PDB file of C-alpha atoms in Angstrom:
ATOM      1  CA  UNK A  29      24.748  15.665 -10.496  1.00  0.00           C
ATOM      2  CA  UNK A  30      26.242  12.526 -12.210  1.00  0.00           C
ATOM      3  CA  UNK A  31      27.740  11.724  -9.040  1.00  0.00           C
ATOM      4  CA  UNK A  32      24.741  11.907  -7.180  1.00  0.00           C
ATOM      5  CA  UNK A  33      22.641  10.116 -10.065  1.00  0.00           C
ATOM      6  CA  UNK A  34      25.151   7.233  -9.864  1.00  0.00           C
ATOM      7  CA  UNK A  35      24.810   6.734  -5.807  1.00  0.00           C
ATOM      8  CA  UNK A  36      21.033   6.496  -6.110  1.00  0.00           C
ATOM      9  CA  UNK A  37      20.838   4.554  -8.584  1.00  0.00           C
ATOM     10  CA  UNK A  38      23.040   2.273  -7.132  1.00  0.00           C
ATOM     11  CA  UNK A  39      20.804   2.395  -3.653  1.00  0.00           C
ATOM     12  CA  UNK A  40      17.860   1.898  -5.952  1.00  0.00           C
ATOM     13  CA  UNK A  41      19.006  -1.218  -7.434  1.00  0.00           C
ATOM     14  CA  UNK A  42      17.102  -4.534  -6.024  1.00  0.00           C
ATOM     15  CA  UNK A  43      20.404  -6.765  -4.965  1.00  0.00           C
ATOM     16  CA  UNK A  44      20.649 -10.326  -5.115  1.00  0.00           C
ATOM     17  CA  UNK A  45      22.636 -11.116  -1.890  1.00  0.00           C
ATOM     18  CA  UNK A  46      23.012 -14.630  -2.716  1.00  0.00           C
ATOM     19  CA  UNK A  47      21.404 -17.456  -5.102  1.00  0.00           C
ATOM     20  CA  UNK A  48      20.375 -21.243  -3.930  1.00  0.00           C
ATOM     21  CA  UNK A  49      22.779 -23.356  -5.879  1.00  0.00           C
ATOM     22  CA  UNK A  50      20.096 -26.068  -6.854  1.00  0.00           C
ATOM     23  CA  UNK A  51      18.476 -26.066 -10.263  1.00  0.00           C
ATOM     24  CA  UNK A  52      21.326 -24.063 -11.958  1.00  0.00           C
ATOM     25  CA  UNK A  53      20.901 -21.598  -8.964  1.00  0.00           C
ATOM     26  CA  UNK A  54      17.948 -19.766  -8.198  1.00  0.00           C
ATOM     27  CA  UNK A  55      18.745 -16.263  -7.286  1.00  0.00           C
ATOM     28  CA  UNK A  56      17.594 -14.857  -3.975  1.00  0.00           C
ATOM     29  CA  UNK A  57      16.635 -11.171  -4.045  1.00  0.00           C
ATOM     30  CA  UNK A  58      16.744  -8.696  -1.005  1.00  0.00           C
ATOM     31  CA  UNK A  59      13.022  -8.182  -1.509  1.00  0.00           C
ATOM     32  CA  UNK A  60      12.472 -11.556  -0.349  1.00  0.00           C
ATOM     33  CA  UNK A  61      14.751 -11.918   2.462  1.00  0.00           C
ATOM     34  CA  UNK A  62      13.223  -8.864   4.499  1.00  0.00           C
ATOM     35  CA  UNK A  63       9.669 -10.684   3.699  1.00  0.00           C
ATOM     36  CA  UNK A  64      11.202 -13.636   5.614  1.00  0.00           C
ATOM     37  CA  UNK A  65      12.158 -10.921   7.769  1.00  0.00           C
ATOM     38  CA  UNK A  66       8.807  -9.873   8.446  1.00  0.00           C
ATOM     39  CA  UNK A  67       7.428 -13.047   8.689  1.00  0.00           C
ATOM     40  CA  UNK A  68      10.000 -14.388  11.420  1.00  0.00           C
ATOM     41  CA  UNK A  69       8.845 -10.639  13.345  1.00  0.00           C
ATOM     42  CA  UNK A  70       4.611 -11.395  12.954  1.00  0.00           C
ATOM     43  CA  UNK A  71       5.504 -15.418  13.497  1.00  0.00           C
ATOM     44  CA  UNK A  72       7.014 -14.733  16.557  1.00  0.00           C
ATOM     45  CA  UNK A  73       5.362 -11.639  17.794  1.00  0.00           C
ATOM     46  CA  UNK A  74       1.762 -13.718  17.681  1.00  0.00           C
ATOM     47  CA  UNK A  75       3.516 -16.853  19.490  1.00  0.00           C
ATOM     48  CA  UNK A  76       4.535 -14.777  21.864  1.00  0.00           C
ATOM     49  CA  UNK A  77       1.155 -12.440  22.521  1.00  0.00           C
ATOM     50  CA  UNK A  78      -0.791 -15.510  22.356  1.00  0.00           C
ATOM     51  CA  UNK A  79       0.989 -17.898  25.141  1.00  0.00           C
ATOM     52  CA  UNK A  80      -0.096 -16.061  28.007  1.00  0.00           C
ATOM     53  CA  UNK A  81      -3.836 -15.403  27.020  1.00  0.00           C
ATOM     54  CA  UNK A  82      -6.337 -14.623  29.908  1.00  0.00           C
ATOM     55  CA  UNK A  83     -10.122 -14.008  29.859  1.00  0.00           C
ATOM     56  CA  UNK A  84      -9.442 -10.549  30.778  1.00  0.00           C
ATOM     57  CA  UNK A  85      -6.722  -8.584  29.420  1.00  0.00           C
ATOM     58  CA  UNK A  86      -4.141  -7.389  30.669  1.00  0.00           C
ATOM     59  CA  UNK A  87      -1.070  -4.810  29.574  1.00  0.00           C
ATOM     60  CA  UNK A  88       0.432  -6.314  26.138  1.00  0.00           C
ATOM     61  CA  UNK A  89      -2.787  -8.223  25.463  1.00  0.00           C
ATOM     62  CA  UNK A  90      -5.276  -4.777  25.956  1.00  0.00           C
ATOM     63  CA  UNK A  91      -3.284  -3.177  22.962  1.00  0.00           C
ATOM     64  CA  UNK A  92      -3.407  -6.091  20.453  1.00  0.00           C
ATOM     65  CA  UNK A  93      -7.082  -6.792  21.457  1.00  0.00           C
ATOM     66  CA  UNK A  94      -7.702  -3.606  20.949  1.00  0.00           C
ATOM     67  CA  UNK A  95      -5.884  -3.171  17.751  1.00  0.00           C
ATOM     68  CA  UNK A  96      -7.147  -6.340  16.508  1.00  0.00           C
ATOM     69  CA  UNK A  97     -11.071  -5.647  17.656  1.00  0.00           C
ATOM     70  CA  UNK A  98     -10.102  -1.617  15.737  1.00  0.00           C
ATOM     71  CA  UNK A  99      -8.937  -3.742  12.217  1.00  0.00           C
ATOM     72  CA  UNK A 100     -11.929  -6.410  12.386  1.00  0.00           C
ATOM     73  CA  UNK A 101     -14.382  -3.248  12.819  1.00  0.00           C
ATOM     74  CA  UNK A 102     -13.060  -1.304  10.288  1.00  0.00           C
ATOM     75  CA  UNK A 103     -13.077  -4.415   7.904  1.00  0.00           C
ATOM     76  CA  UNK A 104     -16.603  -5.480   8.876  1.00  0.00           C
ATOM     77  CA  UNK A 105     -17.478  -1.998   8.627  1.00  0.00           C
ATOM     78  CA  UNK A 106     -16.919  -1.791   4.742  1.00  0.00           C
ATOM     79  CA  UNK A 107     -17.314  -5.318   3.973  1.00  0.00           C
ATOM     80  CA  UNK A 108     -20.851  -6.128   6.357  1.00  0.00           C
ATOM     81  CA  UNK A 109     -21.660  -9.227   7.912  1.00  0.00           C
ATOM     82  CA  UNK A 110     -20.692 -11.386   4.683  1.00  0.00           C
ATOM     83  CA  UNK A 111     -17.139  -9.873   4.509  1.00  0.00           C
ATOM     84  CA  UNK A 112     -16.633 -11.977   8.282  1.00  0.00           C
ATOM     85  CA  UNK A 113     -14.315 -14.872   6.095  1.00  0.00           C
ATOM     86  CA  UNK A 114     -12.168 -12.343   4.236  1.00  0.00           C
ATOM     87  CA  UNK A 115     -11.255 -11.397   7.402  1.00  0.00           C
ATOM     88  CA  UNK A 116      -7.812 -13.014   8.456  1.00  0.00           C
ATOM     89  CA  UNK A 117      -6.201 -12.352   4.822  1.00  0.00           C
ATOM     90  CA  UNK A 118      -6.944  -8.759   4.802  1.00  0.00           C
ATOM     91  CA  UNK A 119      -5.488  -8.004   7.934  1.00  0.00           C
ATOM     92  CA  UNK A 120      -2.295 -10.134   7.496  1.00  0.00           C
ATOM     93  CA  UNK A 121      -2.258  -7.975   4.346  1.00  0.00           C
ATOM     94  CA  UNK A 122      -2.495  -4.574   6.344  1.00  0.00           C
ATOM     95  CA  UNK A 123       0.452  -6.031   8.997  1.00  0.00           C
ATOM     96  CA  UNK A 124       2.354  -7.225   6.361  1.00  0.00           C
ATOM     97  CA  UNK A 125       2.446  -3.978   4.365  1.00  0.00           C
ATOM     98  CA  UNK A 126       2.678  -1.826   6.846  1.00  0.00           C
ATOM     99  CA  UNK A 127       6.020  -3.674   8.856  1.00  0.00           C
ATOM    100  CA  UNK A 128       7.444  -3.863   5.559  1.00  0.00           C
ATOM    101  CA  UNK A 129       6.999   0.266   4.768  1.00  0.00           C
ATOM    102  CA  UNK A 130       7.955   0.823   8.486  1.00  0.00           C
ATOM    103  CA  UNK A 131      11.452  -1.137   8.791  1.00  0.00           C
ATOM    104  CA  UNK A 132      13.080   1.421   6.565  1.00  0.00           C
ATOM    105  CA  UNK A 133      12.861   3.263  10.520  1.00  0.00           C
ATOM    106  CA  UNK A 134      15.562   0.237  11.303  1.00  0.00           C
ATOM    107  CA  UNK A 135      18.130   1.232   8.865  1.00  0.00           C
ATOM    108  CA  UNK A 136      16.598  -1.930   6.480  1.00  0.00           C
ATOM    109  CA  UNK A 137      15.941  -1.794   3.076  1.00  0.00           C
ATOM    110  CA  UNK A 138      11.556  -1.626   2.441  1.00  0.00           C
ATOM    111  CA  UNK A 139      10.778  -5.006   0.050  1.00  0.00           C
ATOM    112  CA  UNK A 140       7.651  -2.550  -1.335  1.00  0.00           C
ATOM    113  CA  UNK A 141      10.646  -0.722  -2.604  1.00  0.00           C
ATOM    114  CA  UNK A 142      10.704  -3.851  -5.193  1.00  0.00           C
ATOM    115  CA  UNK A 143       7.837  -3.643  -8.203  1.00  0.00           C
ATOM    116  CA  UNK A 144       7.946  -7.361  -8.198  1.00  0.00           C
ATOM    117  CA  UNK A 145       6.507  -7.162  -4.622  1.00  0.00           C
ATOM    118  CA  UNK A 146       4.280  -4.167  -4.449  1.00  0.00           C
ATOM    119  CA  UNK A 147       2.774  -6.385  -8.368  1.00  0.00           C
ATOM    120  CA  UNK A 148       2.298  -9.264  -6.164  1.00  0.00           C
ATOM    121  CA  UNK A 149       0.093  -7.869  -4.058  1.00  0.00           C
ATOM    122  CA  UNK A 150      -1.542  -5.994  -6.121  1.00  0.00           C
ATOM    123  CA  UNK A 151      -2.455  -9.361  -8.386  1.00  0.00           C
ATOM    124  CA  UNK A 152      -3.432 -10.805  -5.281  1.00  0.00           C
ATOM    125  CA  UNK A 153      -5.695  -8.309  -4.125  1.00  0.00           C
ATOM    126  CA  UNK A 154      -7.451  -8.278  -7.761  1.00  0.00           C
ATOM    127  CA  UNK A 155      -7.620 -12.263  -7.674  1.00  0.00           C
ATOM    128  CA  UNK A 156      -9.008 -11.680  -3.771  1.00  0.00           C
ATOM    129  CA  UNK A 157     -11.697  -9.182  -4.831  1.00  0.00           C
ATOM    130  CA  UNK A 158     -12.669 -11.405  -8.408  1.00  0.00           C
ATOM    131  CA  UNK A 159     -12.531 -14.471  -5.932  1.00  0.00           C
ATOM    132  CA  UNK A 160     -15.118 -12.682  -3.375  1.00  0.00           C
ATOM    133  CA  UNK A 161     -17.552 -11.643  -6.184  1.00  0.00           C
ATOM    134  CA  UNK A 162     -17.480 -14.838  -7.533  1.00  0.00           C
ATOM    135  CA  UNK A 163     -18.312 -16.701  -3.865  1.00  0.00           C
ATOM    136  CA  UNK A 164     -20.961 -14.602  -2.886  1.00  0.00           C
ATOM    137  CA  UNK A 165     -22.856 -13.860  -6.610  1.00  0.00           C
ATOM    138  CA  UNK A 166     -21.805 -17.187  -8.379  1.00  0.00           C
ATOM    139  CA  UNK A 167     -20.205 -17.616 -11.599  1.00  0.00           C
ATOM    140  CA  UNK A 168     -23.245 -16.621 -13.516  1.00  0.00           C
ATOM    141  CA  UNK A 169     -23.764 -12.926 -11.360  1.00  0.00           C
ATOM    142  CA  UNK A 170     -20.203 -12.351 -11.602  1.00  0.00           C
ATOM    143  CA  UNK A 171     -20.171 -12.448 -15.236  1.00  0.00           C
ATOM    144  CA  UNK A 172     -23.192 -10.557 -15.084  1.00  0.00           C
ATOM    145  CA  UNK A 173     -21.869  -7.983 -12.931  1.00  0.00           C
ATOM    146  CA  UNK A 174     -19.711  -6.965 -16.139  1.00  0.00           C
ATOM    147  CA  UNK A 175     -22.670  -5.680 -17.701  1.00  0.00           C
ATOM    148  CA  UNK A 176     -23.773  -3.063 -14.713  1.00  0.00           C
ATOM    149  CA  UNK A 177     -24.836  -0.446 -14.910  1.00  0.00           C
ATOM    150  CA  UNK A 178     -25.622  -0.696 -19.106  1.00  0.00           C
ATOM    151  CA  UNK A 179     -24.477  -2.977 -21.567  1.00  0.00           C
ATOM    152  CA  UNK A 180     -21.976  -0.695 -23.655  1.00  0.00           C
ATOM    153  CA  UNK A 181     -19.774  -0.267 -20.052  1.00  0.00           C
ATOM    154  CA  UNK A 182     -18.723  -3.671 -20.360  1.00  0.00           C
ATOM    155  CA  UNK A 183     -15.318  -2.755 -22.052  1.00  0.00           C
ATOM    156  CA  UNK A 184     -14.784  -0.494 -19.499  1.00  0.00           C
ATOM    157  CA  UNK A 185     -15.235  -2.832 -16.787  1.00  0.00           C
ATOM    158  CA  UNK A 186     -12.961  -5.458 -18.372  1.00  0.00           C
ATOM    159  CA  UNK A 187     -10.677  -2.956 -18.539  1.00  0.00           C
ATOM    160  CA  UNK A 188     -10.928  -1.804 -14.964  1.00  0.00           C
ATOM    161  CA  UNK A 189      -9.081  -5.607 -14.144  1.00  0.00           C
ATOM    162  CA  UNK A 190      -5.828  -4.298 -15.074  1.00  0.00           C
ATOM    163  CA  UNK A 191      -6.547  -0.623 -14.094  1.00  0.00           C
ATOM    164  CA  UNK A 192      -7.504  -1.386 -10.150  1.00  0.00           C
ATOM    165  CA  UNK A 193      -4.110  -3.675  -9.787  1.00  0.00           C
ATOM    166  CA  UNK A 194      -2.449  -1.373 -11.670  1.00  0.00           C
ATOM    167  CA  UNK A 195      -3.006   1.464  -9.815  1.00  0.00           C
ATOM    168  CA  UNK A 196      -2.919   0.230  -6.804  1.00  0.00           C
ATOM    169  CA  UNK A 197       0.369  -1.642  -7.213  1.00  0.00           C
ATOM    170  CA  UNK A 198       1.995   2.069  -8.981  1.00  0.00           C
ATOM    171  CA  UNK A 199       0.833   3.678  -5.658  1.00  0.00           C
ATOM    172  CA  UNK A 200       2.180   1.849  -2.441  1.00  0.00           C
ATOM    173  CA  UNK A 201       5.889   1.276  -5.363  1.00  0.00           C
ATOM    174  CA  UNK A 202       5.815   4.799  -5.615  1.00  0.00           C
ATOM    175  CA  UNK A 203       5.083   6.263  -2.508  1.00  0.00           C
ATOM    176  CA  UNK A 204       8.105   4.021  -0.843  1.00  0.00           C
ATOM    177  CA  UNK A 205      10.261   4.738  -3.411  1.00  0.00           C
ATOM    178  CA  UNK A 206      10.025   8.190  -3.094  1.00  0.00           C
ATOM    179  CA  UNK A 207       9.995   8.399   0.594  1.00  0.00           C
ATOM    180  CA  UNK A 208      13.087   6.246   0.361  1.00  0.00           C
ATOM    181  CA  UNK A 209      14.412   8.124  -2.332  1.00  0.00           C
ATOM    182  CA  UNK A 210      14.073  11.263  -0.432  1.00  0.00           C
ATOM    183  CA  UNK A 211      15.757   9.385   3.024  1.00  0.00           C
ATOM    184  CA  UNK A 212      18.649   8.589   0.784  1.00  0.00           C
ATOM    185  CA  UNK A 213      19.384  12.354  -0.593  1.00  0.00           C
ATOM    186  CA  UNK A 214      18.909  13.642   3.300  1.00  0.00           C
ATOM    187  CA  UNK A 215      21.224  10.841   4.625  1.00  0.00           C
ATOM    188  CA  UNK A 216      23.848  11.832   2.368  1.00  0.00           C
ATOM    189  CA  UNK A 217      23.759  15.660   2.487  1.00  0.00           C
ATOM    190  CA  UNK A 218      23.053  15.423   6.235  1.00  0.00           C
ATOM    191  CA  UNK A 219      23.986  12.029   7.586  1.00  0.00           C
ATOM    192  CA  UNK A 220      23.146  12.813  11.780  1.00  0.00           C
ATOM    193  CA  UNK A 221      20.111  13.904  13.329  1.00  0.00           C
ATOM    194  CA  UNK A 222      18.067  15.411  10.775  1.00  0.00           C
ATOM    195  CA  UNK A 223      17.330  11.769   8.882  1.00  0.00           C
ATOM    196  CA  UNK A 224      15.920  10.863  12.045  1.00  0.00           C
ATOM    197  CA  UNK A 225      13.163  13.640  12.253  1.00  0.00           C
ATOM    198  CA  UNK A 226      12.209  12.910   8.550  1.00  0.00           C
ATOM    199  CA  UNK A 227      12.271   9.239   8.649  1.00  0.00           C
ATOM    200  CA  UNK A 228       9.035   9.696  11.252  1.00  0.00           C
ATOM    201  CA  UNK A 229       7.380  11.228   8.744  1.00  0.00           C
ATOM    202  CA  UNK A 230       8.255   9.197   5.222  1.00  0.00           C
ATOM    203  CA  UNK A 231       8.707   5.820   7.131  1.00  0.00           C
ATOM    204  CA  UNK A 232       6.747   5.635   9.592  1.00  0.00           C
ATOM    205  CA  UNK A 233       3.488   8.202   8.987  1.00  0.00           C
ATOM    206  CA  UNK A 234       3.707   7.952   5.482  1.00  0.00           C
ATOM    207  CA  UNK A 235       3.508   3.970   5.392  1.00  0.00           C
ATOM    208  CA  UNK A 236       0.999   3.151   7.853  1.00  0.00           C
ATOM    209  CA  UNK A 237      -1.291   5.782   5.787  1.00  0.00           C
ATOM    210  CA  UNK A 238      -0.338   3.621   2.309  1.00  0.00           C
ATOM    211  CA  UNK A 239      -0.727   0.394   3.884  1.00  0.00           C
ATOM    212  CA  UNK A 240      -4.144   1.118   5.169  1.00  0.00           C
ATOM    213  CA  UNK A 241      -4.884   3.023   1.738  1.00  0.00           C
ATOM    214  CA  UNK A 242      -4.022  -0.341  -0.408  1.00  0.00           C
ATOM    215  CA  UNK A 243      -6.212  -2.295   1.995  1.00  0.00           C
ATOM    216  CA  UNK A 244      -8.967   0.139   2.514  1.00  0.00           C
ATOM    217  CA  UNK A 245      -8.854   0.327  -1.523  1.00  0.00           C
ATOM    218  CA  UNK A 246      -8.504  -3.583  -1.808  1.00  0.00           C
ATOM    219  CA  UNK A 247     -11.983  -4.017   0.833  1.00  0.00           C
ATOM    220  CA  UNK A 248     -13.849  -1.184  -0.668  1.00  0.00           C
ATOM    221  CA  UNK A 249     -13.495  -3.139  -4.166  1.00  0.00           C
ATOM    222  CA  UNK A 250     -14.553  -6.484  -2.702  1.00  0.00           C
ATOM    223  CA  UNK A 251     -17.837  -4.878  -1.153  1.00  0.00           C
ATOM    224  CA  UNK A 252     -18.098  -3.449  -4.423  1.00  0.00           C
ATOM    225  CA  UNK A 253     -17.834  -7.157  -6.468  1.00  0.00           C
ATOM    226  CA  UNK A 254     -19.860  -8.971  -3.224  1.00  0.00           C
ATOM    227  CA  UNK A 255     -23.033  -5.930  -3.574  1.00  0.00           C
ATOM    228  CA  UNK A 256     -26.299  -8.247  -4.731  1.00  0.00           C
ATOM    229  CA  UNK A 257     -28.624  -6.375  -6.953  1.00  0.00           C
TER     230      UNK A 257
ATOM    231  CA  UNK B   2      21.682  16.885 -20.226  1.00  0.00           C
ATOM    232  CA  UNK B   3      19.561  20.324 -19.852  1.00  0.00           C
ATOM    233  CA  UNK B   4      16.607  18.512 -21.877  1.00  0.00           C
ATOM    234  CA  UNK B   5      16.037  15.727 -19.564  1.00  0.00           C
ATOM    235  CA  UNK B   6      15.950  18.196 -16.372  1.00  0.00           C
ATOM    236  CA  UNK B   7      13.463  20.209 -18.452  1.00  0.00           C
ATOM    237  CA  UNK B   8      11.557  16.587 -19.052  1.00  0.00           C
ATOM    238  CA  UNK B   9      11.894  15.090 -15.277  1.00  0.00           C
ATOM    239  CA  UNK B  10      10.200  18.919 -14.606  1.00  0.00           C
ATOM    240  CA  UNK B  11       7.774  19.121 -16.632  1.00  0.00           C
ATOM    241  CA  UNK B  12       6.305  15.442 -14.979  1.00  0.00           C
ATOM    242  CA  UNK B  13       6.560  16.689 -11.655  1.00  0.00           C
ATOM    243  CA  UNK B  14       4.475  19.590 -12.520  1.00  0.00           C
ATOM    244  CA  UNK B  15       1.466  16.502 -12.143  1.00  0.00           C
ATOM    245  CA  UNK B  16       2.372  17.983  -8.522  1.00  0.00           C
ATOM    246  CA  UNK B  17       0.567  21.091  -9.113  1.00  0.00           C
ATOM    247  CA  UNK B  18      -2.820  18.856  -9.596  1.00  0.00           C
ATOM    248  CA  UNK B  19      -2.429  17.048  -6.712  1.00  0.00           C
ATOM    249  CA  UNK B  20      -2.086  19.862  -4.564  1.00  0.00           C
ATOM    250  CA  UNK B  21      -5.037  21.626  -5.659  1.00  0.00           C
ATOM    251  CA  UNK B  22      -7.136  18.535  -5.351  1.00  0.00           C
ATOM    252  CA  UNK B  23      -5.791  17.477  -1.844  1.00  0.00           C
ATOM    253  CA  UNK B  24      -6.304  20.982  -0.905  1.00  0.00           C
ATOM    254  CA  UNK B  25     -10.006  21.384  -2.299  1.00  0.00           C
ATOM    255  CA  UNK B  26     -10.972  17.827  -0.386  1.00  0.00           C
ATOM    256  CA  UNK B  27      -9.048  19.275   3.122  1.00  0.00           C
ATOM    257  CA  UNK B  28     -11.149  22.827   3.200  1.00  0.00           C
ATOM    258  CA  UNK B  29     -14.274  21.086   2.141  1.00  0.00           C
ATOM    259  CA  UNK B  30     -13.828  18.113   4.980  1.00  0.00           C
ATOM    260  CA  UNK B  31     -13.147  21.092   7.333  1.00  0.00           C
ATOM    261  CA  UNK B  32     -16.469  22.498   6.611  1.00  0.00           C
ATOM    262  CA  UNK B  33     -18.120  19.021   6.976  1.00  0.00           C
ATOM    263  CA  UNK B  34     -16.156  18.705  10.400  1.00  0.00           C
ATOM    264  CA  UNK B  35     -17.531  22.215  11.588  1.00  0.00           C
ATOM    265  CA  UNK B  36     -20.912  21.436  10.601  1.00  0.00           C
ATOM    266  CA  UNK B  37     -21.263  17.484  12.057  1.00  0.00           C
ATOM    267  CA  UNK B  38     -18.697  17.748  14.431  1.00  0.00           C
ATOM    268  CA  UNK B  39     -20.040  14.218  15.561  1.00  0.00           C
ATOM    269  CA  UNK B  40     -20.012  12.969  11.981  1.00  0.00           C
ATOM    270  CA  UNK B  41     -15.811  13.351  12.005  1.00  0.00           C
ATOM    271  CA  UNK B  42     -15.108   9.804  12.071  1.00  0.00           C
ATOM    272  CA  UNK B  43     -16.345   8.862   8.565  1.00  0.00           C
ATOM    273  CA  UNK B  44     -15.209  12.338   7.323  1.00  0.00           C
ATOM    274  CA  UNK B  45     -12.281  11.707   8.548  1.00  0.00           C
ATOM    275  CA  UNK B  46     -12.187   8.017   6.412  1.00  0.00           C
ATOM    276  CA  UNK B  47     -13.807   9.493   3.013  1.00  0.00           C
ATOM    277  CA  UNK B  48     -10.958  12.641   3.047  1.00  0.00           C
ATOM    278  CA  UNK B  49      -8.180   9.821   3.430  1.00  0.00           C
ATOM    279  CA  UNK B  50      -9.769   7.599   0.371  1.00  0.00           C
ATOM    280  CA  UNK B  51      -9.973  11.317  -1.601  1.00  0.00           C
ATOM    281  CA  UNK B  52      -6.324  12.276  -0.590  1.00  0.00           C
ATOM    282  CA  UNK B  53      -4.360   8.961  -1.326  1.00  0.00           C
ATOM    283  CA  UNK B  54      -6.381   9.207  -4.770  1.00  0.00           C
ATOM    284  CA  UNK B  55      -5.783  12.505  -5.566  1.00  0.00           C
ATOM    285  CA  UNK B  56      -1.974  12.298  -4.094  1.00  0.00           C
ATOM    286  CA  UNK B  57      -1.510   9.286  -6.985  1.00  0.00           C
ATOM    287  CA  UNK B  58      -1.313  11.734  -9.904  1.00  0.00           C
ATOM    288  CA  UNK B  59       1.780  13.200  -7.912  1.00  0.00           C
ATOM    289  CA  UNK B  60       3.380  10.209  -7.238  1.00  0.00           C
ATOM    290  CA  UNK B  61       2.981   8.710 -10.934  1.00  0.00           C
ATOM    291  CA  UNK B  62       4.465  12.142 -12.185  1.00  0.00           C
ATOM    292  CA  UNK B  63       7.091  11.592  -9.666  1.00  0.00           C
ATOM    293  CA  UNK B  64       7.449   7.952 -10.748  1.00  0.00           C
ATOM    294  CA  UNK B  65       7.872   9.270 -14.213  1.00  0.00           C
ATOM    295  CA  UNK B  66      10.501  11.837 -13.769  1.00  0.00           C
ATOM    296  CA  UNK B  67      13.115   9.781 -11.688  1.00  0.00           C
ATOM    297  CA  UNK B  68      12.845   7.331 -14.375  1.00  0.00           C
ATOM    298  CA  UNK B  69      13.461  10.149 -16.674  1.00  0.00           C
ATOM    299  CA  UNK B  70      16.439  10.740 -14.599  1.00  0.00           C
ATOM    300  CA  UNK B  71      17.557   7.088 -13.692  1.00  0.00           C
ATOM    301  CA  UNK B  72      17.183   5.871 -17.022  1.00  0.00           C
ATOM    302  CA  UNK B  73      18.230   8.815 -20.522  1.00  0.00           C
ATOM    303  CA  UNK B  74      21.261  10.103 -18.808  1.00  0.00           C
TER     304      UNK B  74
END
């Protein structure tokens, strides 16, 4: 048991592979070399589905029109015709979370494994759904959006700031880390074949369905804060 | 030793809460889907939203008890 406590926690650990030697040295942590990672994958991936763009599609560009036209639906669905500029962020959010919960699949190490990251995001999606209320009511129906529906709620709805990042950022950490938890106790009681079967289901089902849950959450929210009275 | 299994139990037993709720939303949407077959699509979206809601109990109980674990041996 000690054993076995000691090799997880040691797995769970976010490592610092190496640290920038400016500045007394700025340490570099995992997390944030499989975001540049991800970034180098999406960078190139769209340089490369773009070059060869025709009127009409054809093979490779049918599935990422298609996949894009399925995300901007789904988005304007939720959001209506006023969510049309929240657009690009929400779905570089969606790719973003979801390559990072599927590379575990690759033998890599998830960054939303990292609180620092999954915080991040969460922070950003509560400035991105303050930021929307505030653009499309003004300063003025924002604040008075605090009082809705009665007066006495407004300590509740401060306190909702903290609870919607909160939750949101407790959700996607947990659900990785316990899928990843779970990969590491099946990889070392059984280290071929069955690891395989399972990582479909905790990498790859499992994180597409929390990376669409954190932005369906996030774009739910910001129709919520954009909603005139 | 013994008390800290007992402890990292006892938060996973959040499980039990989850289960029931995730399994309440699933029969219900099952209903829906039987009655509006062509209404599946949005049934389909609100018994995700209810799931990865319900399922956060779980995973904060589950949070709780591997830092249990992790963190008073």
């Amino acid at each position: 048991m000690g054993d076995l406590a000691d090799k997880l926690m040691e797995e769970l650990e976010c490592r610092t592979p190496f640290t920038i030697p400016i500045f007394g040295g700025i340490p570099v942590p995992e997390s944030c070399i499989m975001t540049w990672i991800i970034m180098a994958v999406l960078v190139i991936g769209s340089i490369i589905f773009t070059k060869t763009m025709k009127v009409v599609p054809k093979g490779a560009q049918c599935l990422v029109e298609g996949f894009i036209c399925w995300m901007d639906n789904f988005f304007l669905e939720i959001l209506g015709p006023k969510g049309k500029k929240y657009l690009p962020i929400l779905e570089t959010l969606l790719l973003y979370i979801g390559i990072s919960n599927v590379i575990g699949l690759f033998g890599l190490r998830p960054p939303t494994k990292d609180l620092g990251v999954t915080a991040t995001l969460a922070i950003f999606a509560i400035l991105l759904i303050q930021y929307s209320g505030i653009r499309e009511k003004g300063a003025k129906g924002w604040l008075k959006g605090f009082k809705e529906p009665m007066a006495f709620m407004l300590p509740l709805n401060v306190l909702e700031l903290v609870i919607k990042p909160l939750s949101l950022c407790m959700r996607l950490f947990g659900n990785v880390l316990g899928a990843f938890v779970i990969m590491e106790l099946i990889k070392l009681i059984v280290p071929v074949g069955l690891p395989l079967v399972f990582s479909f289901y905790f990498d790859v089902f499992d994180g597409c369905i929390q990376a669409y849950v954190f932005v369906f959450l996030t774009s739910l929210f910001m129709s919520e804060a954009m909603e005139e009275e | 030793m013994g008390l800290i299994a007992i402890g990292a139990g006892l938060a996973v037993l959040t499980g039990a809460g989850a289960g029931i709720g995730i399994g309440i939303a699933t029969s219900k949407a099952a209903d829906a889907i039987a009655k509006q077959p062509e209404a599946k699509g949005d049934i389909n979206k609100a018994l995700l939203l209810g799931c990865a809601l319900a399922e956060a109990t779980a995973i904060y109980g589950f949070v709780i008890a591997l830092l249990i674990i992790l963190f008073l041996k």
